[in-house]
Amino acid sequence: MRFVATFIALVSCLVVSVSATTCKVTASGGDDAPAFLSAVQKCTQVTIDKDTTLNISTRLNMTGLNDRRIKLKGTIKFNPDIAYWAGNGFSFPFQTQITFWIFGGNNIRIDGGGTIDGSGQAWYDAFAANSSLLRPITLTVFQAQNVVIEDITMLNSPEWFNFVNEGKHVSYNNIRISATTSSVNRIANTDGWDVYRSDDVSITNSNINNGDDCVSFKPNATNIIVNNLVCNGSHGISVGSLGQFPGVFDIVENVTASNIRISNAQNGARIKAWAGPNVGSGIVKNIVFEHFIESNNDNPVIIDQCYMTNATACAQFPSNTFIQNVVFNDISGTSSGSTKSVVASLKCSPDGRCEDVTVSNFNLTPPAIYAPAAYACQNVNLTGNAAGLFGTCTTT
Ligand SMILES: *[C@@H]1O[C@H](CO)[C@@H](O)[C@H](O)[C@H]1NC(C)=O
Ligand SMILES: *[C@@H]1O[C@H](CO)[C@@H](O)[C@H](O)[C@H]1NC(C)=O
Ligand SMILES: *[C@@H]1O[C@H](CO)[C@@H](O)[C@H](O)[C@H]1NC(C)=O
Ligand SMILES: *[C@@H]1O[C@H](CO)[C@@H](O)[C@H](O)[C@H]1NC(C)=O
Ligand SMILES: *[C@@H]1O[C@H](CO)[C@@H](O)[C@H](O)[C@H]1NC(C)=O
Ligand SMILES: *[C@@H]1O[C@H](CO)[C@@H](O)[C@H](O)[C@H]1NC(C)=O
Ligand SMILES: *[C@@H]1O[C@H](CO)[C@@H](O)[C@H](O)[C@H]1NC(C)=O
Ligand SMILES: *[C@@H]1O[C@H](CO)[C@@H](O)[C@H](O)[C@H]1NC(C)=O
């Protein structure tokens, strides 16, 4: 757990280094992006007052910053000019994403108790009419080191709320996330966080109400701590999906997710990796999911190493993404009954591609009509005091 100590040392050093010139950005009545960008270039601290709402109508390139703090007490609201953003969001090849805002550099911080509003409703409605519409991620921490994002509310992102892309030593603490829709249209793909090609990331003490992964560990997320989250309505705390793209090797290593209350979700604790012909490869190693309190979740505990692949194809073309040393400990609560009696499903590709999976202290129940609970597994040798619940897991 060496990386925990490093992280704590880092936070105190950041607090000391934030000082010097302070600027305030006020609302102009039009696009406030140019003034906001120039303030962040010039001043070490940029304040947005409590009664200020900045109208951001053009993209925010805040990369290469050094020693900067955005003290957000008011609101940053992205103007939902769909035609503009679909053509001008910063784009990333990974999963063909675009974003409103790239925030990068060294020793950078956003805090202050204010709000970042993605104006998602217009996007949710437009996406329902055009499923190929590119929708912006609200905040992308990009090529950044020593980042703190703290005490912020994030509302109605058009797509993912937070993307950590090529970051190191990045900490999110006390973040309130909420996506809601006032129409019949879904809040699709509103992940709380996606961590990609990043090392030493922590996400703590936060509340998330959204419509896709609460937190997702994408390729090359390493040394991650997720602690004390309340997630509602999400797709869970998810490793993956991994091993999707031919020729690409994905690593997810050293992830601990603990003290998670998760409700009304598609999944609780999840690992998913592709199998089948023409996919990629990778390794998922040293993953701990512990102290989960679940309520009404479809799959409270799930490993799916045949993701998007039927049983025949998975047996013929097992996953090239290997899974090693996974712990599920102290997992309690209820399933939704959508998988009837099954409260935990650990299904691996054949030939020892999942190793060292430990299950302990399970107390999961399905709705009364499906009692007693059932446990599904394949191609994995389980250890731990809940292993007996699963029986033998050798066959497919
Ligand atoms: C934000 O600025 C844009 C560009 O000037 C303008 O079209 C839009 O009406 C403004 N929105 C608000 C809420 O002021
Ligand atoms: C952002 O601005 C920096 C500095 O001006 C520039 O080098 C970089 O190419 C810009 N990034 C994008 C994605 O436009
Ligand atoms: C749907 O969105 C895509 C991607 O942003 C865009 O190229 C296309 O023109 C849109 N289609 C319609 C009918 O608006
Ligand atoms: C939690 O999620 C469910 C299902 O998406 C939703 O109906 C409910 O309103 C959410 N609860 C809160 C407190 O936001
Ligand atoms: C992940 O890291 C490994 C080792 O550095 C590298 O070979 C691989 O290309 C990386 N994968 C991605 C998706 O960046
Ligand atoms: C994972 O943690 C172990 C034990 O602390 C460490 O030796 C290893 O280098 C870490 N892996 C990565 C990719 O940082
Ligand atoms: C399983 O997937 C393979 C490969 O994608 C496909 O050819 C086959 O028809 C599928 N079989 C069933 C039973 O769905
Ligand atoms: C489970 O353990 C047995 C005995 O050590 C071994 O033969 C078998 O290959 C293992 N199965 C898997 C899926 O790892």
XYZ file of C-alpha atoms and ligand atoms in Angstrom:
508
model
C 0.000 0.000 0.000
C 2.999 2.248 -0.634
C 0.985 4.433 -2.969
C -1.355 5.542 -0.160
C 1.463 7.175 1.783
C 2.724 8.909 -1.363
C -0.711 10.271 -1.998
C -1.101 11.789 1.475
C 2.286 13.498 1.280
C 1.279 14.967 -2.038
C -1.931 16.543 -0.806
C -0.239 18.497 1.973
C 2.419 19.772 -0.405
C -0.239 21.030 -2.810
C -2.039 23.010 -0.122
C 1.173 24.851 0.766
C 1.995 25.729 -2.826
C -1.309 27.429 -3.679
C -1.006 31.207 -3.208
C -0.122 34.430 -5.105
C -2.237 36.290 -7.675
C -5.981 35.923 -7.412
C -8.426 36.894 -10.139
C -12.173 36.808 -10.297
C -14.184 35.889 -13.357
C -17.638 37.400 -13.685
C -20.471 36.739 -16.096
C -20.450 38.874 -19.255
C -23.882 38.081 -20.616
C -22.324 36.195 -23.546
C -19.678 33.504 -23.792
C -17.487 33.572 -20.690
C -14.985 30.993 -21.914
C -12.390 33.495 -23.233
C -12.308 35.428 -19.934
C -12.142 32.215 -17.899
C -9.295 30.860 -20.060
C -7.291 34.041 -19.862
C -7.726 34.282 -16.075
C -6.444 30.734 -15.643
C -3.437 31.544 -17.842
C -2.556 34.685 -15.850
C -3.495 34.019 -12.241
C -2.563 31.333 -9.770
C -6.027 31.432 -8.212
C -9.188 32.083 -10.165
C -12.331 32.681 -8.154
C -15.884 32.341 -9.395
C -18.186 33.895 -6.825
C -21.193 32.205 -5.347
C -23.732 34.315 -7.242
C -21.878 34.002 -10.560
C -22.867 31.635 -13.355
C -20.350 31.466 -16.172
C -21.842 30.651 -19.549
C -19.321 28.465 -21.378
C -20.145 28.410 -25.074
C -16.735 27.559 -26.527
C -14.334 24.811 -25.576
C -11.939 25.102 -22.648
C -8.354 24.160 -23.399
C -6.662 24.399 -20.003
C -3.619 22.239 -20.541
C -0.010 22.722 -19.488
C -0.965 24.671 -16.343
C 1.338 24.959 -13.350
C 0.272 25.666 -9.780
C -3.277 26.719 -10.446
C -6.394 26.715 -8.354
C -9.917 27.317 -9.566
C -11.963 28.330 -6.564
C -15.440 27.579 -7.870
C -18.073 28.880 -5.478
C -20.640 29.668 -8.164
C -21.532 27.766 -11.333
C -19.866 26.874 -14.606
C -22.614 26.059 -17.077
C -22.000 24.677 -20.545
C -24.235 26.189 -23.206
C -26.036 23.292 -24.939
C -25.288 24.433 -28.491
C -25.311 20.926 -29.893
C -24.165 21.793 -33.394
C -21.173 23.702 -32.008
C -19.981 21.044 -29.570
C -20.522 18.082 -31.891
C -18.021 19.743 -34.254
C -15.712 21.433 -31.734
C -15.406 19.299 -28.624
C -11.855 18.068 -28.020
C -11.814 14.550 -29.339
C -10.149 11.376 -28.107
C -9.803 8.245 -30.197
C -10.561 6.076 -27.133
C -14.203 5.068 -27.550
C -14.632 8.074 -29.881
C -15.171 10.507 -27.047
C -15.349 14.286 -27.078
C -15.147 16.726 -24.180
C -16.036 20.311 -23.255
C -13.006 20.869 -21.086
C -9.450 19.545 -20.872
C -7.657 20.351 -17.630
C -3.970 19.424 -17.439
C -0.530 20.332 -16.135
C 1.027 20.041 -12.700
C -0.272 20.984 -9.237
C -3.723 21.972 -10.306
C -6.866 22.110 -8.288
C -10.585 22.799 -8.541
C -12.611 23.242 -5.337
C -14.872 25.713 -3.577
C -18.291 24.115 -3.153
C -19.683 25.279 -6.521
C -21.313 23.550 -9.461
C -20.345 22.385 -12.941
C -23.516 22.036 -14.993
C -23.384 20.107 -18.286
C -26.904 21.168 -19.372
C -27.568 17.545 -20.199
C -31.299 17.630 -20.846
C -30.925 19.056 -24.370
C -28.371 16.329 -25.063
C -30.490 13.513 -23.654
C -33.327 14.604 -25.925
C -31.080 15.066 -28.988
C -29.406 11.692 -28.427
C -32.792 9.975 -28.329
C -33.364 11.317 -31.842
C -29.821 10.603 -33.104
C -27.973 7.696 -31.555
C -24.739 8.577 -33.358
C -24.628 12.053 -31.839
C -21.268 12.764 -30.178
C -21.912 14.060 -26.682
C -19.247 15.817 -24.603
C -17.690 14.524 -21.409
C -17.952 17.337 -18.875
C -14.464 17.437 -17.348
C -11.392 15.645 -18.681
C -8.257 15.660 -16.568
C -5.749 15.231 -19.384
C -1.986 14.781 -19.162
C -1.967 16.020 -15.604
C -0.043 15.335 -12.433
C -0.844 16.233 -8.853
C -4.456 17.133 -9.331
C -7.094 17.693 -6.665
C -10.773 18.086 -7.505
C -12.696 18.580 -4.302
C -16.031 19.756 -2.934
C -17.814 20.236 -6.255
C -21.316 19.414 -7.474
C -21.607 18.138 -11.034
C -24.978 18.150 -12.766
C -26.423 16.576 -15.896
C -23.408 15.711 -17.956
C -24.253 14.987 -21.622
C -21.931 11.945 -21.433
C -19.364 10.791 -18.834
C -18.957 13.270 -15.971
C -15.235 12.743 -15.365
C -12.546 11.293 -17.584
C -9.056 10.814 -16.165
C -6.899 10.394 -19.265
C -3.108 10.089 -18.883
C -3.045 11.376 -15.317
C -0.811 10.653 -12.340
C -1.586 11.424 -8.691
C -5.140 12.576 -9.227
C -7.560 12.850 -6.342
C -11.289 13.509 -6.291
C -12.895 14.042 -2.911
C -16.359 15.078 -1.813
C -17.954 15.231 -5.256
C -21.721 15.256 -5.692
C -22.861 13.953 -9.063
C -26.403 13.943 -10.326
C -27.947 13.258 -13.711
C -31.701 13.461 -14.035
C -34.064 13.773 -16.946
C -37.350 15.579 -17.064
C -38.375 13.939 -20.340
C -38.883 10.305 -21.307
C -35.301 10.195 -22.588
C -32.573 8.327 -20.784
C -29.491 9.716 -19.084
C -27.397 7.295 -21.145
C -23.626 6.907 -20.674
C -23.401 9.351 -17.781
C -20.527 7.488 -16.056
C -19.336 9.126 -12.850
C -15.653 8.468 -13.593
C -13.653 6.667 -16.247
C -9.974 6.160 -15.535
C -7.737 5.461 -18.552
C -3.944 5.282 -18.924
C -3.617 6.775 -15.449
C -1.790 5.896 -12.251
C -2.431 6.718 -8.594
C -5.983 7.984 -8.702
C -8.312 8.233 -5.732
C -12.030 8.875 -5.637
C -13.401 9.288 -2.128
C -16.378 10.481 -0.074
C -18.716 11.135 -2.965
C -22.340 10.712 -3.911
C -23.341 9.681 -7.433
C -26.798 9.459 -8.958
C -26.428 8.597 -12.621
C -27.259 6.326 -15.541
C -24.122 4.320 -16.317
C -20.995 3.130 -14.492
C -20.522 4.775 -11.126
C -16.763 4.333 -11.549
C -15.122 2.477 -14.427
C -11.513 1.334 -14.667
C -10.591 1.411 -18.321
C -7.367 0.177 -19.966
C -4.191 0.978 -18.057
C -5.747 2.213 -14.850
C -3.286 1.338 -12.067
C -3.067 1.981 -8.331
C -6.571 3.241 -7.772
C -8.425 3.753 -4.513
C -12.166 4.218 -4.430
C -13.546 4.659 -0.942
C -16.796 5.708 0.662
C -19.110 6.254 -2.280
C -22.872 6.212 -2.440
C -23.947 5.204 -5.942
C -27.567 5.147 -7.131
C -29.084 4.039 -10.410
C -25.732 3.202 -11.976
C -24.134 0.301 -13.806
C -21.803 -0.314 -10.875
C -18.154 -0.198 -9.936
C -16.711 -1.741 -13.081
C -13.389 -3.040 -14.233
C -13.584 -2.939 -18.002
C -14.669 -3.793 -20.424
C -11.150 -4.842 -21.327
C -9.439 -6.683 -24.154
C -11.762 -5.399 -26.835
C -9.461 -4.135 -29.570
C -7.193 -6.462 -31.558
C -3.510 -5.666 -31.059
C -4.117 -3.635 -27.900
C -2.958 -4.861 -24.469
C -4.960 -3.579 -21.491
C -3.787 -3.545 -17.890
C -5.877 -2.877 -14.796
C -3.782 -3.450 -11.687
C -4.034 -2.586 -7.995
C -7.575 -1.344 -7.590
C -9.308 -1.225 -4.216
C -12.952 -0.236 -4.019
C -14.269 -0.208 -0.454
C -17.149 1.122 1.622
C -19.547 1.394 -1.268
C -23.297 1.733 -0.846
C -24.855 0.960 -4.180
C -28.556 0.895 -5.024
C -30.867 0.398 -7.995
C -27.898 -0.527 -10.150
C -27.381 -2.931 -13.025
C -24.232 -4.229 -11.297
C -22.533 -3.912 -7.941
C -18.916 -5.084 -8.161
C -18.064 -6.056 -11.735
C -15.193 -7.240 -13.955
C -15.837 -7.685 -17.664
C -13.459 -8.799 -20.402
C -14.010 -9.678 -24.030
C -13.603 -13.135 -25.510
C -14.325 -14.451 -28.991
C -12.461 -14.162 -32.267
C -10.706 -10.944 -33.220
C -10.413 -9.239 -29.840
C -7.559 -7.780 -27.783
C -5.725 -8.976 -24.698
C -4.726 -7.878 -21.239
C -4.404 -8.518 -17.543
C -6.583 -7.646 -14.572
C -4.580 -8.079 -11.390
C -4.898 -7.328 -7.674
C -8.458 -6.110 -7.440
C -10.285 -5.755 -4.131
C -14.000 -5.076 -3.757
C -14.896 -4.909 -0.082
C -17.502 -3.594 2.303
C -20.266 -3.227 -0.272
C -23.817 -2.640 0.896
C -26.093 -3.303 -2.030
C -29.772 -2.704 -2.580
C -31.951 -3.815 -5.484
C -29.062 -4.458 -7.896
C -29.413 -6.778 -10.906
C -25.958 -8.390 -10.526
C -24.540 -7.624 -7.086
C -21.263 -9.464 -7.854
C -20.168 -10.351 -11.356
C -17.167 -11.484 -13.343
C -17.930 -11.873 -17.026
C -14.899 -13.073 -18.959
C -17.071 -13.966 -21.944
C -18.342 -10.417 -22.343
C -20.421 -10.002 -25.502
C -19.546 -13.581 -26.470
C -21.837 -16.627 -26.433
C -20.809 -19.820 -24.626
C -19.800 -21.711 -27.775
C -17.626 -18.904 -29.091
C -16.169 -18.299 -25.607
C -15.129 -21.951 -25.310
C -13.575 -21.858 -28.769
C -11.949 -18.425 -28.370
C -11.392 -17.867 -24.632
C -10.607 -14.402 -23.404
C -7.029 -13.200 -23.842
C -7.548 -10.913 -20.875
C -6.367 -12.855 -17.830
C -7.749 -12.185 -14.363
C -5.559 -12.736 -11.299
C -5.953 -12.145 -7.590
C -9.415 -10.746 -7.066
C -11.033 -10.388 -3.659
C -14.731 -9.896 -2.985
C -15.105 -9.419 0.768
C -18.016 -8.351 2.978
C -20.683 -7.954 0.335
C -24.208 -7.702 1.677
C -27.685 -6.609 0.651
C -30.263 -7.451 -1.976
C -30.535 -8.188 -5.658
C -33.381 -6.926 -7.829
C -34.530 -10.363 -8.987
C -33.828 -9.591 -12.648
C -31.580 -12.676 -12.670
C -34.092 -14.512 -10.459
C -32.285 -16.343 -7.603
C -28.756 -15.571 -8.737
C -27.025 -13.022 -6.510
C -23.439 -13.568 -7.653
C -22.059 -14.794 -10.962
C -18.373 -15.514 -11.549
C -18.008 -16.778 -15.101
C -14.545 -17.150 -16.498
C -13.202 -18.288 -19.851
C -11.802 -21.842 -19.859
C -8.263 -22.995 -19.119
C -7.363 -21.175 -15.910
C -7.778 -17.645 -17.195
C -9.137 -16.551 -13.783
C -6.807 -17.314 -10.879
C -6.885 -16.604 -7.160
C -10.425 -15.395 -6.777
C -11.442 -15.104 -3.118
C -15.010 -14.705 -1.914
C -15.617 -14.008 1.783
C -18.397 -12.808 4.028
C -21.239 -12.790 1.538
C -24.711 -11.949 2.764
C -26.787 -11.372 -0.332
C -30.456 -12.139 -0.797
C -32.770 -12.079 -3.797
C -36.386 -10.890 -3.511
C -38.473 -13.315 -1.425
C -40.173 -14.897 -4.460
C -36.777 -16.084 -5.715
C -35.347 -17.243 -2.375
C -33.107 -19.012 -1.601
C -30.150 -17.274 -3.218
C -28.216 -19.022 -5.986
C -24.574 -18.561 -6.959
C -23.289 -19.096 -10.503
C -19.756 -19.772 -11.621
C -17.669 -21.420 -14.296
C -13.988 -22.189 -14.907
C -12.722 -20.796 -11.638
C -11.406 -22.265 -8.382
C -12.691 -20.093 -5.569
C -11.271 -19.710 -2.075
C -12.606 -17.886 0.990
C -15.443 -18.598 3.406
C -18.141 -17.979 0.764
C -16.606 -20.406 -1.756
C -18.914 -23.188 -0.544
C -21.944 -21.191 -1.666
C -20.781 -21.552 -5.266
C -20.085 -25.282 -5.229
C -17.757 -26.505 -7.957
C -17.193 -24.186 -10.854
C -15.333 -26.319 -13.346
C -17.948 -26.807 -16.018
C -19.375 -24.260 -18.382
C -24.439 31.980 -23.553
O -23.656 32.596 -24.567
C -24.092 32.262 -25.888
C -23.090 32.885 -26.848
O -22.995 34.250 -26.658
C -25.510 32.763 -26.096
O -25.947 32.386 -27.374
C -26.408 32.129 -25.044
O -27.712 32.643 -25.163
C -25.874 32.425 -23.654
N -26.676 31.690 -22.684
C -27.113 32.242 -21.577
C -27.905 31.371 -20.664
O -26.878 33.407 -21.300
C -4.381 23.301 -26.090
O -3.541 24.422 -26.014
C -2.158 24.098 -26.061
C -1.358 25.343 -25.748
O -1.802 26.413 -26.502
C -1.850 23.510 -27.409
O -0.492 23.160 -27.490
C -2.687 22.236 -27.579
O -2.503 21.710 -28.867
C -4.159 22.536 -27.368
N -4.837 21.253 -27.278
C -5.833 20.920 -28.079
C -6.360 19.543 -27.904
O -6.297 21.683 -28.894
C -26.224 12.705 -35.723
O -24.978 12.944 -35.063
C -23.867 12.756 -35.909
C -22.597 12.834 -35.041
O -22.544 13.999 -34.251
C -23.907 13.800 -37.010
O -22.792 13.629 -37.866
C -25.187 13.641 -37.797
O -25.280 14.677 -38.731
C -26.391 13.694 -36.866
N -27.576 13.337 -37.612
C -28.656 14.099 -37.625
C -29.828 13.576 -38.396
O -28.709 15.164 -37.044
C -32.108 6.402 -7.542
O -32.184 5.751 -8.792
C -33.489 5.334 -9.103
C -33.396 4.480 -10.352
O -32.687 5.127 -11.360
C -34.363 6.568 -9.268
O -35.701 6.178 -9.597
C -34.370 7.356 -7.974
O -35.067 8.554 -8.156
C -32.956 7.665 -7.547
N -32.953 8.213 -6.206
C -32.445 9.392 -5.918
C -32.439 9.767 -4.483
O -31.995 10.142 -6.762
C -0.898 -0.401 -21.404
O 0.432 -0.466 -20.924
C 1.208 -1.452 -21.576
C 2.551 -1.506 -20.872
O 3.113 -0.260 -20.807
C 1.324 -1.089 -23.062
O 2.049 -2.074 -23.731
C -0.080 -1.016 -23.658
O -0.011 -0.594 -24.994
C -0.930 -0.040 -22.873
N -2.300 -0.123 -23.334
C -3.049 0.945 -23.552
C -4.456 0.711 -23.956
O -2.621 2.070 -23.420
C 0.871 -3.052 -7.822
O 1.180 -3.122 -6.441
C 2.316 -3.941 -6.188
C 2.414 -4.071 -4.689
O 2.442 -2.829 -4.074
C 3.543 -3.286 -6.815
O 4.679 -4.079 -6.590
C 3.295 -3.142 -8.311
O 4.370 -2.435 -8.894
C 2.005 -2.375 -8.577
N 1.722 -2.381 -9.982
C 1.739 -1.283 -10.731
C 1.379 -1.445 -12.167
O 2.026 -0.190 -10.297
C -22.079 -17.517 -31.176
O -21.203 -16.509 -31.705
C -20.599 -16.921 -32.921
C -19.459 -15.907 -33.235
O -19.868 -14.593 -33.058
C -21.679 -17.003 -33.979
O -21.120 -17.371 -35.219
C -22.682 -18.073 -33.535
O -23.748 -18.120 -34.443
C -23.211 -17.786 -32.151
N -23.960 -18.944 -31.675
C -25.103 -18.843 -31.042
C -25.702 -20.101 -30.553
O -25.654 -17.745 -30.864
C -8.713 -25.803 -10.372
O -7.804 -26.523 -9.581
C -7.522 -27.821 -10.103
C -6.663 -28.563 -9.083
O -5.556 -27.763 -8.722
C -6.843 -27.695 -11.461
O -6.605 -28.957 -12.017
C -7.763 -26.920 -12.389
O -7.128 -26.669 -13.617
C -8.155 -25.583 -11.763
N -9.155 -24.965 -12.597
C -9.119 -23.686 -12.955
C -10.256 -23.191 -13.801
O -8.213 -22.929 -12.612
